[in-house]
């Protein structure tokens, strides 16, 4: 599994796509459908999806009842993290 890009705004996960995917199109679609123009998104590239965060991981996103972290094959994960080298 490769790394993923997340688009987050106001505590809402808008997109979780492989780093090489077209995140711009996914953001445009999600923003137009849910919020309209003027949305300030935080884009985080290079995250790893995992079910167990390690003590030295930088947890970028935790799954909640309102959001699911799904990989490109539709598998569900609990965390998106940046791992120390």
Tab-separated table of N, CA, C and O in Angstrom:
chain	number	residue	atom	x	y	z
A	1	UNK	N	0.848	-1.180	0.000
A	1	UNK	CA	0.000	0.000	0.000
A	1	UNK	C	0.886	1.233	0.000
A	1	UNK	O	1.864	1.301	0.711
A	2	UNK	N	0.520	2.225	-0.817
A	2	UNK	CA	1.260	3.469	-0.900
A	2	UNK	C	0.785	4.472	0.134
A	2	UNK	O	0.070	4.137	1.074
A	3	UNK	N	1.171	5.722	-0.060
A	3	UNK	CA	0.763	6.782	0.851
A	3	UNK	C	-0.445	7.514	0.283
A	3	UNK	O	-0.730	7.452	-0.908
A	4	UNK	N	-1.132	8.229	1.164
A	4	UNK	CA	-2.399	8.862	0.828
A	4	UNK	C	-2.383	10.350	1.143
A	4	UNK	O	-1.667	10.804	2.028
A	5	UNK	N	-3.211	11.090	0.409
A	5	UNK	CA	-3.419	12.513	0.625
A	5	UNK	C	-4.795	12.701	1.238
A	5	UNK	O	-5.778	12.131	0.753
A	6	UNK	N	-4.859	13.505	2.298
A	6	UNK	CA	-6.127	13.813	2.952
A	6	UNK	C	-6.459	15.279	2.740
A	6	UNK	O	-5.561	16.127	2.731
A	7	UNK	N	-7.738	15.591	2.569
A	7	UNK	CA	-8.237	16.956	2.502
A	7	UNK	C	-9.206	17.124	3.664
A	7	UNK	O	-10.207	16.412	3.758
A	8	UNK	N	-8.885	18.061	4.574
A	8	UNK	CA	-9.630	18.235	5.818
A	8	UNK	C	-10.024	19.697	5.974
A	8	UNK	O	-9.223	20.592	5.708
A	9	UNK	N	-11.253	19.947	6.437
A	9	UNK	CA	-11.704	21.307	6.738
A	9	UNK	C	-12.723	21.258	7.856
A	9	UNK	O	-13.631	20.430	7.843
A	10	UNK	N	-12.548	22.133	8.818
A	10	UNK	CA	-13.517	22.256	9.917
A	10	UNK	C	-13.839	20.921	10.577
A	10	UNK	O	-14.987	20.625	10.892
A	11	UNK	N	-12.817	20.075	10.749
A	11	UNK	CA	-13.028	18.784	11.390
A	11	UNK	C	-13.745	17.763	10.534
A	11	UNK	O	-14.234	16.762	11.032
A	12	UNK	N	-13.815	18.021	9.226
A	12	UNK	CA	-14.480	17.112	8.303
A	12	UNK	C	-13.455	16.584	7.298
A	12	UNK	O	-12.696	17.366	6.718
A	13	UNK	N	-13.446	15.276	7.098
A	13	UNK	CA	-12.584	14.663	6.094
A	13	UNK	C	-13.308	14.693	4.755
A	13	UNK	O	-14.349	14.072	4.586
A	14	UNK	N	-12.762	15.466	3.796
A	14	UNK	CA	-13.387	15.596	2.485
A	14	UNK	C	-12.904	14.562	1.497
A	14	UNK	O	-13.644	14.152	0.614
A	15	UNK	N	-11.638	14.189	1.593
A	15	UNK	CA	-11.097	13.235	0.634
A	15	UNK	C	-9.930	12.487	1.245
A	15	UNK	O	-9.181	13.033	2.035
A	16	UNK	N	-9.807	11.234	0.850
A	16	UNK	CA	-8.676	10.381	1.204
A	16	UNK	C	-8.361	9.574	-0.047
A	16	UNK	O	-9.096	8.656	-0.386
A	17	UNK	N	-7.297	9.980	-0.743
A	17	UNK	CA	-6.955	9.371	-2.023
A	17	UNK	C	-5.468	9.047	-2.080
A	17	UNK	O	-4.668	9.705	-1.410
A	18	UNK	N	-5.082	8.066	-2.889
A	18	UNK	CA	-3.649	7.814	-3.073
A	18	UNK	C	-2.951	9.106	-3.497
A	18	UNK	O	-3.536	9.933	-4.216
A	19	UNK	N	-1.706	9.295	-3.068
A	19	UNK	CA	-0.972	10.519	-3.376
A	19	UNK	C	-0.965	10.851	-4.860
A	19	UNK	O	-0.988	12.014	-5.236
A	20	UNK	N	-0.944	9.835	-5.719
A	20	UNK	CA	-0.864	10.098	-7.157
A	20	UNK	C	-2.217	10.414	-7.788
A	20	UNK	O	-2.295	10.795	-8.956
A	21	UNK	N	-3.309	10.320	-7.040
A	21	UNK	CA	-4.650	10.581	-7.578
A	21	UNK	C	-4.883	12.080	-7.761
A	21	UNK	O	-4.162	12.917	-7.216
A	22	UNK	N	-5.928	12.419	-8.488
A	22	UNK	CA	-6.306	13.805	-8.750
A	22	UNK	C	-7.124	14.342	-7.574
A	22	UNK	O	-8.355	14.317	-7.590
A	23	UNK	N	-6.436	14.803	-6.560
A	23	UNK	CA	-7.099	15.298	-5.347
A	23	UNK	C	-7.903	16.564	-5.646
A	23	UNK	O	-8.938	16.809	-5.047
A	24	UNK	N	-7.456	17.365	-6.612
A	24	UNK	CA	-8.160	18.599	-6.955
A	24	UNK	C	-9.591	18.358	-7.392
A	24	UNK	O	-10.506	19.059	-6.965
A	25	UNK	N	-9.806	17.364	-8.224
A	25	UNK	CA	-11.161	17.052	-8.687
A	25	UNK	C	-12.040	16.562	-7.544
A	25	UNK	O	-13.201	16.939	-7.431
A	26	UNK	N	-11.472	15.731	-6.675
A	26	UNK	CA	-12.237	15.221	-5.535
A	26	UNK	C	-12.618	16.352	-4.590
A	26	UNK	O	-13.743	16.400	-4.079
A	27	UNK	N	-11.707	17.282	-4.374
A	27	UNK	CA	-11.991	18.427	-3.498
A	27	UNK	C	-13.070	19.305	-4.114
A	27	UNK	O	-14.009	19.719	-3.428
A	28	UNK	N	-12.957	19.588	-5.387
A	28	UNK	CA	-13.951	20.434	-6.059
A	28	UNK	C	-15.336	19.825	-5.956
A	28	UNK	O	-16.312	20.521	-5.657
A	29	UNK	N	-15.435	18.533	-6.178
A	29	UNK	CA	-16.732	17.856	-6.108
A	29	UNK	C	-17.294	17.882	-4.687
A	29	UNK	O	-18.452	18.206	-4.469
A	30	UNK	N	-16.463	17.560	-3.694
A	30	UNK	CA	-16.919	17.527	-2.303
A	30	UNK	C	-17.303	18.915	-1.822
A	30	UNK	O	-18.330	19.092	-1.160
A	31	UNK	N	-16.517	19.915	-2.161
A	31	UNK	CA	-16.798	21.275	-1.714
A	31	UNK	C	-18.073	21.811	-2.343
A	31	UNK	O	-18.901	22.419	-1.671
A	32	UNK	N	-18.255	21.577	-3.626
A	32	UNK	CA	-19.451	22.062	-4.313
A	32	UNK	C	-20.704	21.378	-3.779
A	32	UNK	O	-21.747	22.004	-3.630
A	33	UNK	N	-20.590	20.104	-3.475
A	33	UNK	CA	-21.735	19.341	-2.986
A	33	UNK	C	-22.086	19.702	-1.547
A	33	UNK	O	-23.256	19.817	-1.198
A	34	UNK	N	-21.064	19.909	-0.716
A	34	UNK	CA	-21.299	20.065	0.716
A	34	UNK	C	-21.217	21.488	1.245
A	34	UNK	O	-21.894	21.830	2.194
A	35	UNK	N	-20.370	22.330	0.669
A	35	UNK	CA	-20.123	23.629	1.271
A	35	UNK	C	-20.203	24.809	0.320
A	35	UNK	O	-20.361	25.927	0.732
A	36	UNK	N	-19.983	24.598	-0.943
A	36	UNK	CA	-19.912	25.712	-1.871
A	36	UNK	C	-18.524	26.316	-1.888
A	36	UNK	O	-17.575	25.761	-1.355
A	37	UNK	N	-18.410	27.480	-2.474
A	37	UNK	CA	-17.104	28.129	-2.633
A	37	UNK	C	-16.611	28.707	-1.311
A	37	UNK	O	-17.378	28.928	-0.383
A	38	UNK	N	-15.317	28.952	-1.253
A	38	UNK	CA	-14.738	29.624	-0.096
A	38	UNK	C	-14.303	28.706	1.028
A	38	UNK	O	-14.001	29.157	2.120
A	39	UNK	N	-14.243	27.428	0.798
A	39	UNK	CA	-13.849	26.463	1.813
A	39	UNK	C	-12.334	26.448	1.956
A	39	UNK	O	-11.617	26.366	0.961
A	40	UNK	N	-11.831	26.539	3.185
A	40	UNK	CA	-10.393	26.497	3.436
A	40	UNK	C	-10.006	25.084	3.845
A	40	UNK	O	-10.311	24.643	4.950
A	41	UNK	N	-9.349	24.384	2.930
A	41	UNK	CA	-8.968	22.993	3.176
A	41	UNK	C	-7.513	22.893	3.586
A	41	UNK	O	-6.661	23.625	3.097
A	42	UNK	N	-7.252	21.951	4.454
A	42	UNK	CA	-5.895	21.568	4.808
A	42	UNK	C	-5.580	20.301	4.024
A	42	UNK	O	-6.292	19.303	4.146
A	43	UNK	N	-4.533	20.335	3.209
A	43	UNK	CA	-4.139	19.187	2.391
A	43	UNK	C	-2.907	18.560	3.022
A	43	UNK	O	-1.898	19.239	3.235
A	44	UNK	N	-2.989	17.276	3.340
A	44	UNK	CA	-1.882	16.559	3.976
A	44	UNK	C	-1.506	15.381	3.095
A	44	UNK	O	-2.301	14.468	2.903
A	45	UNK	N	-0.291	15.418	2.560
A	45	UNK	CA	0.183	14.348	1.672
A	45	UNK	C	1.105	13.397	2.435
A	45	UNK	O	1.679	13.752	3.448
A	46	UNK	N	1.224	12.187	1.910
A	46	UNK	CA	2.197	11.247	2.447
A	46	UNK	C	1.796	10.557	3.735
A	46	UNK	O	2.654	10.137	4.503
A	47	UNK	N	0.504	10.405	3.976
A	47	UNK	CA	0.076	9.692	5.180
A	47	UNK	C	-0.031	8.198	4.901
A	47	UNK	O	-0.246	7.776	3.770
A	48	UNK	N	0.127	7.419	5.947
A	48	UNK	CA	-0.070	5.968	5.871
A	48	UNK	C	-1.371	5.646	6.590
A	48	UNK	O	-1.657	6.191	7.657
A	49	UNK	N	-2.161	4.756	6.008
A	49	UNK	CA	-3.394	4.302	6.640
A	49	UNK	C	-3.081	3.064	7.457
A	49	UNK	O	-2.401	2.156	6.993
A	50	UNK	N	-3.596	3.024	8.693
A	50	UNK	CA	-3.289	1.917	9.598
A	50	UNK	C	-4.414	1.742	10.617
A	50	UNK	O	-5.182	2.666	10.862
A	51	UNK	N	-4.467	0.567	11.211
A	51	UNK	CA	-5.439	0.320	12.278
A	51	UNK	C	-4.838	0.524	13.659
A	51	UNK	O	-5.558	0.520	14.655
A	52	UNK	N	-3.512	0.671	13.730
A	52	UNK	CA	-2.844	0.831	15.024
A	52	UNK	C	-1.800	1.936	14.927
A	52	UNK	O	-0.819	1.808	14.199
A	53	UNK	N	-2.029	3.021	15.645
A	53	UNK	CA	-1.056	4.109	15.689
A	53	UNK	C	0.043	3.757	16.683
A	53	UNK	O	-0.221	3.232	17.758
A	54	UNK	N	1.274	4.031	16.298
A	54	UNK	CA	2.427	3.809	17.163
A	54	UNK	C	2.667	5.048	18.018
A	54	UNK	O	2.250	6.158	17.644
A	55	UNK	N	3.364	4.891	19.140
A	55	UNK	CA	3.608	6.041	20.014
A	55	UNK	C	4.305	7.220	19.325
A	55	UNK	O	4.026	8.369	19.657
A	56	UNK	N	5.181	6.960	18.360
A	56	UNK	CA	5.905	8.051	17.700
A	56	UNK	C	5.238	8.529	16.406
A	56	UNK	O	5.763	9.386	15.714
A	57	UNK	N	4.052	8.012	16.082
A	57	UNK	CA	3.320	8.460	14.897
A	57	UNK	C	2.717	9.839	15.118
A	57	UNK	O	2.276	10.173	16.217
A	58	UNK	N	2.685	10.618	14.050
A	58	UNK	CA	1.948	11.874	14.028
A	58	UNK	C	0.579	11.535	13.449
A	58	UNK	O	0.446	11.291	12.249
A	59	UNK	N	-0.443	11.461	14.291
A	59	UNK	CA	-1.788	11.092	13.841
A	59	UNK	C	-2.420	12.303	13.162
A	59	UNK	O	-2.678	13.319	13.798
A	60	UNK	N	-2.670	12.180	11.858
A	60	UNK	CA	-3.262	13.245	11.068
A	60	UNK	C	-4.781	13.183	11.144
A	60	UNK	O	-5.454	14.203	11.201
A	61	UNK	N	-5.329	11.967	11.155
A	61	UNK	CA	-6.786	11.796	11.210
A	61	UNK	C	-7.131	10.500	11.915
A	61	UNK	O	-6.451	9.495	11.755
A	62	UNK	N	-8.183	10.547	12.723
A	62	UNK	CA	-8.758	9.355	13.368
A	62	UNK	C	-10.150	9.152	12.793
A	62	UNK	O	-10.911	10.109	12.667
A	63	UNK	N	-10.466	7.924	12.497
A	63	UNK	CA	-11.805	7.613	12.016
A	63	UNK	C	-12.826	7.983	13.097
A	63	UNK	O	-12.579	7.805	14.284
A	64	UNK	N	-13.958	8.516	12.676
A	64	UNK	CA	-15.051	8.826	13.598
A	64	UNK	C	-16.335	8.218	13.037
A	64	UNK	O	-16.340	7.668	11.937
A	65	UNK	N	-17.397	8.368	13.768
A	65	UNK	CA	-18.678	7.862	13.272
A	65	UNK	C	-19.147	8.624	12.038
A	65	UNK	O	-19.970	8.136	11.272
A	66	UNK	N	-18.589	9.830	11.814
A	66	UNK	CA	-18.970	10.655	10.668
A	66	UNK	C	-18.040	10.529	9.475
A	66	UNK	O	-18.297	11.119	8.430
A	67	UNK	N	-16.927	9.812	9.643
A	67	UNK	CA	-15.981	9.704	8.528
A	67	UNK	C	-15.317	8.339	8.529
A	67	UNK	O	-15.067	7.761	9.583
A	68	UNK	N	-15.036	7.848	7.351
A	68	UNK	CA	-14.340	6.581	7.194
A	68	UNK	C	-13.077	6.821	6.391
A	68	UNK	O	-13.091	7.564	5.411
A	69	UNK	N	-11.990	6.192	6.799
A	69	UNK	CA	-10.751	6.209	6.029
A	69	UNK	C	-10.739	4.954	5.175
A	69	UNK	O	-10.652	3.845	5.704
A	70	UNK	N	-10.871	5.121	3.886
A	70	UNK	CA	-10.897	3.994	2.969
A	70	UNK	C	-9.714	4.091	2.016
A	70	UNK	O	-9.439	5.162	1.478
A	71	UNK	N	-9.048	2.952	1.785
A	71	UNK	CA	-7.964	2.954	0.812
A	71	UNK	C	-8.540	2.801	-0.592
A	71	UNK	O	-9.764	2.738	-0.781
A	72	UNK	N	-7.659	2.751	-1.592
A	72	UNK	CA	-8.091	2.686	-2.986
A	72	UNK	C	-8.889	1.419	-3.305
A	72	UNK	O	-9.652	1.381	-4.264
A	73	UNK	N	-8.733	0.378	-2.466
A	73	UNK	CA	-9.468	-0.870	-2.661
A	73	UNK	C	-10.714	-0.969	-1.789
A	73	UNK	O	-11.370	-2.003	-1.750
A	74	UNK	N	-11.043	0.110	-1.046
A	74	UNK	CA	-12.235	0.129	-0.215
A	74	UNK	C	-12.057	-0.452	1.180
A	74	UNK	O	-13.030	-0.590	1.908
A	75	UNK	N	-10.812	-0.802	1.557
A	75	UNK	CA	-10.572	-1.301	2.920
A	75	UNK	C	-10.589	-0.136	3.899
A	75	UNK	O	-10.080	0.943	3.610
A	76	UNK	N	-11.151	-0.372	5.052
A	76	UNK	CA	-11.336	0.655	6.069
A	76	UNK	C	-10.188	0.626	7.074
A	76	UNK	O	-9.745	-0.443	7.486
A	77	UNK	N	-9.734	1.821	7.486
A	77	UNK	CA	-8.663	1.963	8.474
A	77	UNK	C	-9.078	2.945	9.555
A	77	UNK	O	-9.929	3.797	9.342
A	78	UNK	N	-8.445	2.830	10.713
A	78	UNK	CA	-8.782	3.696	11.849
A	78	UNK	C	-7.995	4.996	11.871
A	78	UNK	O	-8.474	6.005	12.375
A	79	UNK	N	-6.759	4.982	11.354
A	79	UNK	CA	-5.882	6.158	11.448
A	79	UNK	C	-5.193	6.459	10.123
A	79	UNK	O	-4.861	5.562	9.363
A	80	UNK	N	-4.920	7.743	9.911
A	80	UNK	CA	-3.996	8.209	8.878
A	80	UNK	C	-2.856	8.863	9.647
A	80	UNK	O	-3.093	9.778	10.455
A	81	UNK	N	-1.635	8.376	9.448
A	81	UNK	CA	-0.503	8.845	10.246
A	81	UNK	C	0.677	9.211	9.346
A	81	UNK	O	0.789	8.757	8.214
A	82	UNK	N	1.558	10.005	9.921
A	82	UNK	CA	2.882	10.219	9.357
A	82	UNK	C	3.826	9.494	10.294
A	82	UNK	O	3.804	9.730	11.502
A	83	UNK	N	4.616	8.611	9.715
A	83	UNK	CA	5.530	7.792	10.515
A	83	UNK	C	6.936	8.366	10.467
A	83	UNK	O	7.409	8.805	9.413
A	84	UNK	N	7.597	8.326	11.634
A	84	UNK	CA	8.987	8.771	11.701
A	84	UNK	C	9.851	7.784	10.920
A	84	UNK	O	9.584	6.586	10.912
A	85	UNK	N	10.860	8.317	10.257
A	85	UNK	CA	11.738	7.454	9.425
A	85	UNK	C	12.606	6.555	10.266
A	85	UNK	O	12.851	6.690	11.388
